[in-house]
mmCIF file of N, CA and C in Angstrom:
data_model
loop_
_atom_site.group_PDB
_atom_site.id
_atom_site.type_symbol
_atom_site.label_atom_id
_atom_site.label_comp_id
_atom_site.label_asym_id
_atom_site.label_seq_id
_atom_site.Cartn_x
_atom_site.Cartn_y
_atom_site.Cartn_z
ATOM 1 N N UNK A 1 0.835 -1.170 0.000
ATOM 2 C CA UNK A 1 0.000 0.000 0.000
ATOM 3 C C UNK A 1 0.889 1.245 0.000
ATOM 4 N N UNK A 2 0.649 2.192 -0.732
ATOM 5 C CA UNK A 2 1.175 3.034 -1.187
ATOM 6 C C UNK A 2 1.139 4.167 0.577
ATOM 7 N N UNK A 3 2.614 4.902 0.777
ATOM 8 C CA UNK A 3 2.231 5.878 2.074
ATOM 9 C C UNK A 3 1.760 7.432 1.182
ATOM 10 N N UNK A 4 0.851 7.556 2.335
ATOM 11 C CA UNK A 4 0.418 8.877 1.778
ATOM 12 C C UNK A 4 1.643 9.998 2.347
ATOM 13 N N UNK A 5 1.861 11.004 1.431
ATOM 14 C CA UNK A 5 2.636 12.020 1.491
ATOM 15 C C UNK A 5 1.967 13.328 2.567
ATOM 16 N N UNK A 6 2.966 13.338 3.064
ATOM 17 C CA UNK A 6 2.856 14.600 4.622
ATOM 18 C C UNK A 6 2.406 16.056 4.455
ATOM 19 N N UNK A 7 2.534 16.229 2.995
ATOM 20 C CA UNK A 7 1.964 17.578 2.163
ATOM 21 C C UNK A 7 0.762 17.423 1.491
ATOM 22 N N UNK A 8 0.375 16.147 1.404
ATOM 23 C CA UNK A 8 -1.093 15.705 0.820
ATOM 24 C C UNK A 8 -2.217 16.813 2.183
ATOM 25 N N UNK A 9 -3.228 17.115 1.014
ATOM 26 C CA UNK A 9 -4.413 17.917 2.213
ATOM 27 C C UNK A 9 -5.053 16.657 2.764
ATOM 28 N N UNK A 10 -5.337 16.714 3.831
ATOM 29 C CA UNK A 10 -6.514 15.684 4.600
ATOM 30 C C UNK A 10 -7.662 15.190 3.834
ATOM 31 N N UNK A 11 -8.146 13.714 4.223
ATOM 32 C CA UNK A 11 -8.848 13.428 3.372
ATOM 33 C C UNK A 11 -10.086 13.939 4.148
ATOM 34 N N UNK A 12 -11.377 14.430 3.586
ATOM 35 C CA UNK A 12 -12.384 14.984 3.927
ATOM 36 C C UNK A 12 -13.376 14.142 3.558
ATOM 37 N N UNK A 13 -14.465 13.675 4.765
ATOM 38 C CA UNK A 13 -15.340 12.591 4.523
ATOM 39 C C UNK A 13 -16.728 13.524 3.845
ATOM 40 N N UNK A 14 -16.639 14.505 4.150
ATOM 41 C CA UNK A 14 -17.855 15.411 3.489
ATOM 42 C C UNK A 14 -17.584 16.282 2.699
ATOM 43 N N UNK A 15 -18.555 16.659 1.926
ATOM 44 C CA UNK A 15 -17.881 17.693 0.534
ATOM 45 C C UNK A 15 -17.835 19.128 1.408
ATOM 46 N N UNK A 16 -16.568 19.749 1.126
ATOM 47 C CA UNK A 16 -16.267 21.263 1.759
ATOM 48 C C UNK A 16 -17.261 22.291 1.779
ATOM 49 N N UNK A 17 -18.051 22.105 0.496
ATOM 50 C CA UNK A 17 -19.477 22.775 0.504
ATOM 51 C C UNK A 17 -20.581 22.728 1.859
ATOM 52 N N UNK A 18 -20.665 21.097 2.174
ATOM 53 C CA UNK A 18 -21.551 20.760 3.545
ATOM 54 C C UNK A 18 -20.980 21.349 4.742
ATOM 55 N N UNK A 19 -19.274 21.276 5.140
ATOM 56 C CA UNK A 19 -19.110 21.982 5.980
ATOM 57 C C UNK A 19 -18.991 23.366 6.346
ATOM 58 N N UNK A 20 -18.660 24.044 4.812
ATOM 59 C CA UNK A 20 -19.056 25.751 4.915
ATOM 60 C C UNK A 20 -20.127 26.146 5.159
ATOM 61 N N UNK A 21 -21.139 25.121 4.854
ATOM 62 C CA UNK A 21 -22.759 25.540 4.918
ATOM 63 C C UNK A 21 -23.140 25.443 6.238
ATOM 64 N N UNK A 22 -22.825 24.706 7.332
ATOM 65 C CA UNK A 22 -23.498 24.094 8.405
ATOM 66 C C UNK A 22 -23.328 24.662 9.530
ATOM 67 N N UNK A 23 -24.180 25.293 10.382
ATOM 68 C CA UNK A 23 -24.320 25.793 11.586
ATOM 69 C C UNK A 23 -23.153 25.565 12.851
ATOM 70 N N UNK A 24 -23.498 24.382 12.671
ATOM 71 C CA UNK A 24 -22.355 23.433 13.573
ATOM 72 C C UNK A 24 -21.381 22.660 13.444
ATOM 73 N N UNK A 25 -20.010 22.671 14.092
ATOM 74 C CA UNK A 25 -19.134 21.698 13.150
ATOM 75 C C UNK A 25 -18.473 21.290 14.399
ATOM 76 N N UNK A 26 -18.224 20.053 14.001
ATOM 77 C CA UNK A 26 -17.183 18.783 15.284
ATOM 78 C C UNK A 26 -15.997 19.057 15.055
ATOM 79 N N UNK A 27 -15.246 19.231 16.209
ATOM 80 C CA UNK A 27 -14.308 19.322 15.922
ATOM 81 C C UNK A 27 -13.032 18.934 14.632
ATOM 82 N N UNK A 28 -12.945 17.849 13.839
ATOM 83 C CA UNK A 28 -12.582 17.739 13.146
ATOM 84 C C UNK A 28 -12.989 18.612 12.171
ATOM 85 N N UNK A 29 -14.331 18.967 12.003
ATOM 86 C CA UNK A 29 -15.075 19.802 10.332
ATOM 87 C C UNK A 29 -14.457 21.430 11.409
ATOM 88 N N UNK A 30 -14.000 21.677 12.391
ATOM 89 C CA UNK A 30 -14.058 23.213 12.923
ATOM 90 C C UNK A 30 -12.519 22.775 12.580
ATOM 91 N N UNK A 31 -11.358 22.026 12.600
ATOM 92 C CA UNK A 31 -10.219 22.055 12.238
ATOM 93 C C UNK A 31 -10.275 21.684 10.881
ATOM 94 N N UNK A 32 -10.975 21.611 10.021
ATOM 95 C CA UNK A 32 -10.508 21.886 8.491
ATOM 96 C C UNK A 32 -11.191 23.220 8.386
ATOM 97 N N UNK A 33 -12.127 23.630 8.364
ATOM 98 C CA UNK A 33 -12.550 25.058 8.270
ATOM 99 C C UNK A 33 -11.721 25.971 8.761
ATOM 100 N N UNK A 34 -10.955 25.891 9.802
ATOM 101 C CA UNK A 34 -9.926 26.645 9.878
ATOM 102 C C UNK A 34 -8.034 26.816 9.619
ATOM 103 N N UNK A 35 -7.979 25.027 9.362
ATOM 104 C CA UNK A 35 -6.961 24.999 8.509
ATOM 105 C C UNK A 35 -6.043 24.142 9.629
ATOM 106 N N UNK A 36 -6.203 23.583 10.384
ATOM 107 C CA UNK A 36 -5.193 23.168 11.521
ATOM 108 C C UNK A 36 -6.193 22.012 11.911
ATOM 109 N N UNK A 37 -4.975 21.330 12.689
ATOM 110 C CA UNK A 37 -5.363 20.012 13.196
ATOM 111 C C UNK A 37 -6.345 19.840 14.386
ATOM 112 N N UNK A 38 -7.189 18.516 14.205
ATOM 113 C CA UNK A 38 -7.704 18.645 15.391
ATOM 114 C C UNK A 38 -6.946 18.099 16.758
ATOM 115 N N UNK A 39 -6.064 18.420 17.015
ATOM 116 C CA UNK A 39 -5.152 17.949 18.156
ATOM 117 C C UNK A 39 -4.996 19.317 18.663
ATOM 118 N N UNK A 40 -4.715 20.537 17.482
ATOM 119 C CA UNK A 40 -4.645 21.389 18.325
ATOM 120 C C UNK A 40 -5.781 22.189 18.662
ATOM 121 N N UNK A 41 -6.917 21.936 18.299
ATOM 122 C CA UNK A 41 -8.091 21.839 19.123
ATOM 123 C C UNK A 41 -8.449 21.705 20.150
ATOM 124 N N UNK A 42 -8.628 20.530 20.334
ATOM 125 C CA UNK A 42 -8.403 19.855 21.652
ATOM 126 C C UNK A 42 -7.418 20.241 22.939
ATOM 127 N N UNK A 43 -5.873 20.610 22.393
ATOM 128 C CA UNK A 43 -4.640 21.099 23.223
ATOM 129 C C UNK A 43 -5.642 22.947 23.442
ATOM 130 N N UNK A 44 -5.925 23.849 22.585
ATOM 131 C CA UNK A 44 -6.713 25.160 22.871
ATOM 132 C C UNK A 44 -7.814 24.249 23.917
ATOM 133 N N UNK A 45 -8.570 23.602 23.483
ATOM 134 C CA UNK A 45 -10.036 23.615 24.364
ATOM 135 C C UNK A 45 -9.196 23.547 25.871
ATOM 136 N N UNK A 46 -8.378 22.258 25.983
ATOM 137 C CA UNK A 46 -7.918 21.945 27.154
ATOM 138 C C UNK A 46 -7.482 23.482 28.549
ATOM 139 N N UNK A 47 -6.750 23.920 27.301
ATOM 140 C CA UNK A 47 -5.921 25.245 28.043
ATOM 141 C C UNK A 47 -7.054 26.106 27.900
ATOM 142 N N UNK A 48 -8.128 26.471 27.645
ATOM 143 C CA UNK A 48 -9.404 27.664 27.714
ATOM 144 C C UNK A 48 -8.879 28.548 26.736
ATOM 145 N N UNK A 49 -8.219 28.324 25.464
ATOM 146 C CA UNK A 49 -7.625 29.156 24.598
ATOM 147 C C UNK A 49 -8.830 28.796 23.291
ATOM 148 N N UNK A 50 -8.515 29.521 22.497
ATOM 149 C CA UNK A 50 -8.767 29.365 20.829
ATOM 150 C C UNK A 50 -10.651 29.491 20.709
ATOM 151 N N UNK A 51 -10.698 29.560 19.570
ATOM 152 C CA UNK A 51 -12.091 29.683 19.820
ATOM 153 C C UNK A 51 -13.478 29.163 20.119
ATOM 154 N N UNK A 52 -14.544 29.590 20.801
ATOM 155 C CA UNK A 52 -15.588 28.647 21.941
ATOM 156 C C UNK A 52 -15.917 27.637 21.219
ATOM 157 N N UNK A 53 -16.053 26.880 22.460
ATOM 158 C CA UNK A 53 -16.535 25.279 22.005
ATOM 159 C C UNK A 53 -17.870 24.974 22.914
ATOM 160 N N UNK A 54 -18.581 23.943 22.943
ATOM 161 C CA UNK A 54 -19.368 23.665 23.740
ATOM 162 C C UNK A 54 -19.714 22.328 23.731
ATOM 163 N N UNK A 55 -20.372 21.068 24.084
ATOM 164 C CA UNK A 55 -20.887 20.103 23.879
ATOM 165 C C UNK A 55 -22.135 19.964 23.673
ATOM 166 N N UNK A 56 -22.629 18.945 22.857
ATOM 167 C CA UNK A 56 -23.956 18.936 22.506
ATOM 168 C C UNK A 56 -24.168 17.562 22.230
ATOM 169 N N UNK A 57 -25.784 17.172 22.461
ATOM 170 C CA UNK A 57 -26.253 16.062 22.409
ATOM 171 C C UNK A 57 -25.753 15.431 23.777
ATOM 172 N N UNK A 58 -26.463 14.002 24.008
ATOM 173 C CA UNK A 58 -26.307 12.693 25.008
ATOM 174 C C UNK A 58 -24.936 12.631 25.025
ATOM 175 N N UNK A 59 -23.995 12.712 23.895
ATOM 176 C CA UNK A 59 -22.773 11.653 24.245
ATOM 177 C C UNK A 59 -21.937 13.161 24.544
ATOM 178 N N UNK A 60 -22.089 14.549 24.313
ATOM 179 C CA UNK A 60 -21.575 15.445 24.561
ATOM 180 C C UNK A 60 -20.004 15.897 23.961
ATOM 181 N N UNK A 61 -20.809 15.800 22.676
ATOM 182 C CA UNK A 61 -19.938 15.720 21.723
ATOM 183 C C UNK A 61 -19.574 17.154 21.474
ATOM 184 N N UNK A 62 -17.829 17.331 21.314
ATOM 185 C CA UNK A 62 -17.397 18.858 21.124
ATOM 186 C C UNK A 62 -17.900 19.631 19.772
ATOM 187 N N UNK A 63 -18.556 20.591 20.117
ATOM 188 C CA UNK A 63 -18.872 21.144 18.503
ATOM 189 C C UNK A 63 -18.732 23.115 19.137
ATOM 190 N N UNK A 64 -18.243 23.324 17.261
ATOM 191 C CA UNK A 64 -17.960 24.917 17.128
ATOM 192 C C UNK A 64 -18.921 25.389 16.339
ATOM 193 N N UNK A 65 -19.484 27.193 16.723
ATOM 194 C CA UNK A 65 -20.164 27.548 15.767
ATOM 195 C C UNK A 65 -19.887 27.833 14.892
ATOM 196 N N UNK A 66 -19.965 27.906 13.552
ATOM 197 C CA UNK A 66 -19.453 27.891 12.194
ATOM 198 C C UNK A 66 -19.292 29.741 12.379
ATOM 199 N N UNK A 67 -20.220 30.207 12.912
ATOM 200 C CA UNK A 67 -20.045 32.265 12.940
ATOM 201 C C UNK A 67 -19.228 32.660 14.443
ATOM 202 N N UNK A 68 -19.158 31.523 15.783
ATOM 203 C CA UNK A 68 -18.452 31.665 16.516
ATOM 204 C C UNK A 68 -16.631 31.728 15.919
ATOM 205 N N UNK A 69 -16.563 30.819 14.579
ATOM 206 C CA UNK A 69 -15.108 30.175 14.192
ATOM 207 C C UNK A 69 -14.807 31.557 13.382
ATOM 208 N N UNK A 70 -15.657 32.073 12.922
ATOM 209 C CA UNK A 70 -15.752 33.242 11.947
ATOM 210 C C UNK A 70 -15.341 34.553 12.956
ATOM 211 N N UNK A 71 -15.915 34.472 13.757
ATOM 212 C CA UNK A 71 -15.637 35.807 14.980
ATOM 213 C C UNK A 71 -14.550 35.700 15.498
ATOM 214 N N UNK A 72 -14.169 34.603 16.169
ATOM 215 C CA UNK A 72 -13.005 34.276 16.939
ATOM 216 C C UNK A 72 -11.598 35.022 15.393
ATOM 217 N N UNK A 73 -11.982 33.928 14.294
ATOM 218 C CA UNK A 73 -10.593 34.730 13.374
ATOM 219 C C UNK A 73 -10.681 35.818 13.104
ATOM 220 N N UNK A 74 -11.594 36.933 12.878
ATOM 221 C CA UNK A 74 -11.455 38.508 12.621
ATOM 222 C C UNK A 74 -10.982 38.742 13.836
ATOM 223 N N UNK A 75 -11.274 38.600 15.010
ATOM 224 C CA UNK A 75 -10.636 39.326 16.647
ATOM 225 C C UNK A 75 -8.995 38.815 16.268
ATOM 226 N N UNK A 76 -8.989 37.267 15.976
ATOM 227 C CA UNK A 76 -7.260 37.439 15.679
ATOM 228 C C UNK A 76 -6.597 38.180 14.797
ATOM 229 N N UNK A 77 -7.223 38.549 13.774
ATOM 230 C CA UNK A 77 -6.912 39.395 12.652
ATOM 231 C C UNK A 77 -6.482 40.804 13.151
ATOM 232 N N UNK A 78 -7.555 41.400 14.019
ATOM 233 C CA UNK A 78 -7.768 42.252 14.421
ATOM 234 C C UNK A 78 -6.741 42.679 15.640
ATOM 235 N N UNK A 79 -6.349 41.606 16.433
ATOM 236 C CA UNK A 79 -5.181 41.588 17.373
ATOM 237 C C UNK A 79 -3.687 41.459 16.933
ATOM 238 N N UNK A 80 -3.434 41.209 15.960
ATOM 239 C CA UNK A 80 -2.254 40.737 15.542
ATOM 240 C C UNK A 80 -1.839 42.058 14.677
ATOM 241 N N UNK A 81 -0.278 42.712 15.401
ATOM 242 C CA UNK A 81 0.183 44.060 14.837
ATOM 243 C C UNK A 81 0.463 44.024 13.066
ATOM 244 N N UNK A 82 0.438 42.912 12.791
ATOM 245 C CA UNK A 82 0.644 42.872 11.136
ATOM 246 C C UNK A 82 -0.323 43.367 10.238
ATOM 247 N N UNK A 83 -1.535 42.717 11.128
ATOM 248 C CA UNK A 83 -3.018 43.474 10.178
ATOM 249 C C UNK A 83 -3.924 44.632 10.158
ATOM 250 N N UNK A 84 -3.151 44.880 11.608
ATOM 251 C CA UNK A 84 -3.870 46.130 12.479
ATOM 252 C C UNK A 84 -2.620 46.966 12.865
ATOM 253 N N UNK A 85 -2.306 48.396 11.992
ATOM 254 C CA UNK A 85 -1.459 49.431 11.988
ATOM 255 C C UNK A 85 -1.768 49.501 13.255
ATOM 256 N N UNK A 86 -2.614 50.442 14.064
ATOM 257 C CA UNK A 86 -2.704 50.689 15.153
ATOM 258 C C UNK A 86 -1.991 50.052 16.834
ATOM 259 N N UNK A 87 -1.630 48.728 16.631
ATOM 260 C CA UNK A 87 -0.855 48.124 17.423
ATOM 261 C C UNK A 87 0.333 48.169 16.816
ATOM 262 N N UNK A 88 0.768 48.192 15.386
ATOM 263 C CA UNK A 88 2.126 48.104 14.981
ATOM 264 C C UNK A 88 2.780 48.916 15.818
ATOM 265 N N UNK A 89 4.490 48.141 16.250
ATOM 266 C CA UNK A 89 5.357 49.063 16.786
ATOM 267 C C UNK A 89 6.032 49.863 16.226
ATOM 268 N N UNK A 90 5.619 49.889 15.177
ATOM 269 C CA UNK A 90 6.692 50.687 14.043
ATOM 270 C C UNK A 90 6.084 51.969 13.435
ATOM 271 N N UNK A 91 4.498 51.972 13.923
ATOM 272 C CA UNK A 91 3.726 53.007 13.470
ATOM 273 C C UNK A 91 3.265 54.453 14.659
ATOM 274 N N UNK A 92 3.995 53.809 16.273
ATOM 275 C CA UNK A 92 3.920 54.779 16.876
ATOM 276 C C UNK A 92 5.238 55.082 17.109
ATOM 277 N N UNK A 93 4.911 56.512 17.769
ATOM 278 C CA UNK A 93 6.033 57.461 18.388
ATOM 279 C C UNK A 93 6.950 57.052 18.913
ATOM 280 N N UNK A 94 7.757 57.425 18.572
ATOM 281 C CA UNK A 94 9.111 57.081 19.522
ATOM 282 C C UNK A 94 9.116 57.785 21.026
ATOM 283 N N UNK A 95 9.255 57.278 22.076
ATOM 284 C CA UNK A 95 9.459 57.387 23.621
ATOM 285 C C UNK A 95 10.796 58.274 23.548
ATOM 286 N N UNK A 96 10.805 58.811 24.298
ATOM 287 C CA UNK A 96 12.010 59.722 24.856
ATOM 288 C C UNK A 96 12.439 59.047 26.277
ATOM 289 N N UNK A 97 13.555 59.204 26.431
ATOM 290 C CA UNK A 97 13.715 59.055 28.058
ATOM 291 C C UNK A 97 14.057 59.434 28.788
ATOM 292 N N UNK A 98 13.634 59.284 30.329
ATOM 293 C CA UNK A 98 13.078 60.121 31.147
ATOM 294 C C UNK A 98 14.373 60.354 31.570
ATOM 295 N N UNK A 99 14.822 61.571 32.319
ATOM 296 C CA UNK A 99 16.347 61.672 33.247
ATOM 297 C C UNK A 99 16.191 61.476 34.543
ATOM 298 N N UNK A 100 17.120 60.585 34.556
ATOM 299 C CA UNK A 100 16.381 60.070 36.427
ATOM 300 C C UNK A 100 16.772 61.506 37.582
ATOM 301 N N UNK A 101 16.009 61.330 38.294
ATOM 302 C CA UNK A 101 15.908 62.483 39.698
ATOM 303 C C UNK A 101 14.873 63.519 38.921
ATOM 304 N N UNK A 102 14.266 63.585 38.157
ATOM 305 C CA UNK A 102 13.856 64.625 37.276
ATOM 306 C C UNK A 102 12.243 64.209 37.145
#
């Protein structure tokens, strides 16, 4: 049997269409929608990091909101000095410094 290659994309049991469309996604469909593994899913849920999760149904199964996954990445967008001038360090003033006893 042939090994699959480490740069191959993941194989996806549902067409990408069903999971862009759908309200709710399991962890695995909330780590291809956002491009990363579901391990590090799981490692965020664990630590109270990355974006909300909740359980649902009897067996309390982890699922993300498809507009929660959407919110959570504009706030990172939005936090990160590369996309947002306003935090860049390179776009404010330069500090002077102070003379001590003064």
């Amino acid at each position: 049997m042939p090994s699959r290659s480490p740069f191959a994309p993941p194989a996806v049991s549902e067409p990408a269409s069903a999971v862009r469309d759908a309200c709710f996604l399991n962890v695995r469909d909330a780590a291809s929608y956002l491009g990363m593994s579901p391990h590090t899913l799981y490692v965020w849920r664990h630590r109270r990091q990355g974006p909300p999760s909740f359980r649902m149904g009897p067996r309390g199964r982890v699922m993300y909101r498809r507009t929660a996954l959407d919110t959570w990445i504009h706030e990172q967008e939005r936090a990160d000095s590369r996309s947002n001038s306003a935090l860049s360090p390179l776009s404010a003033h330069p500090q002077r410094p102070t003379k001590p006893g003064a």
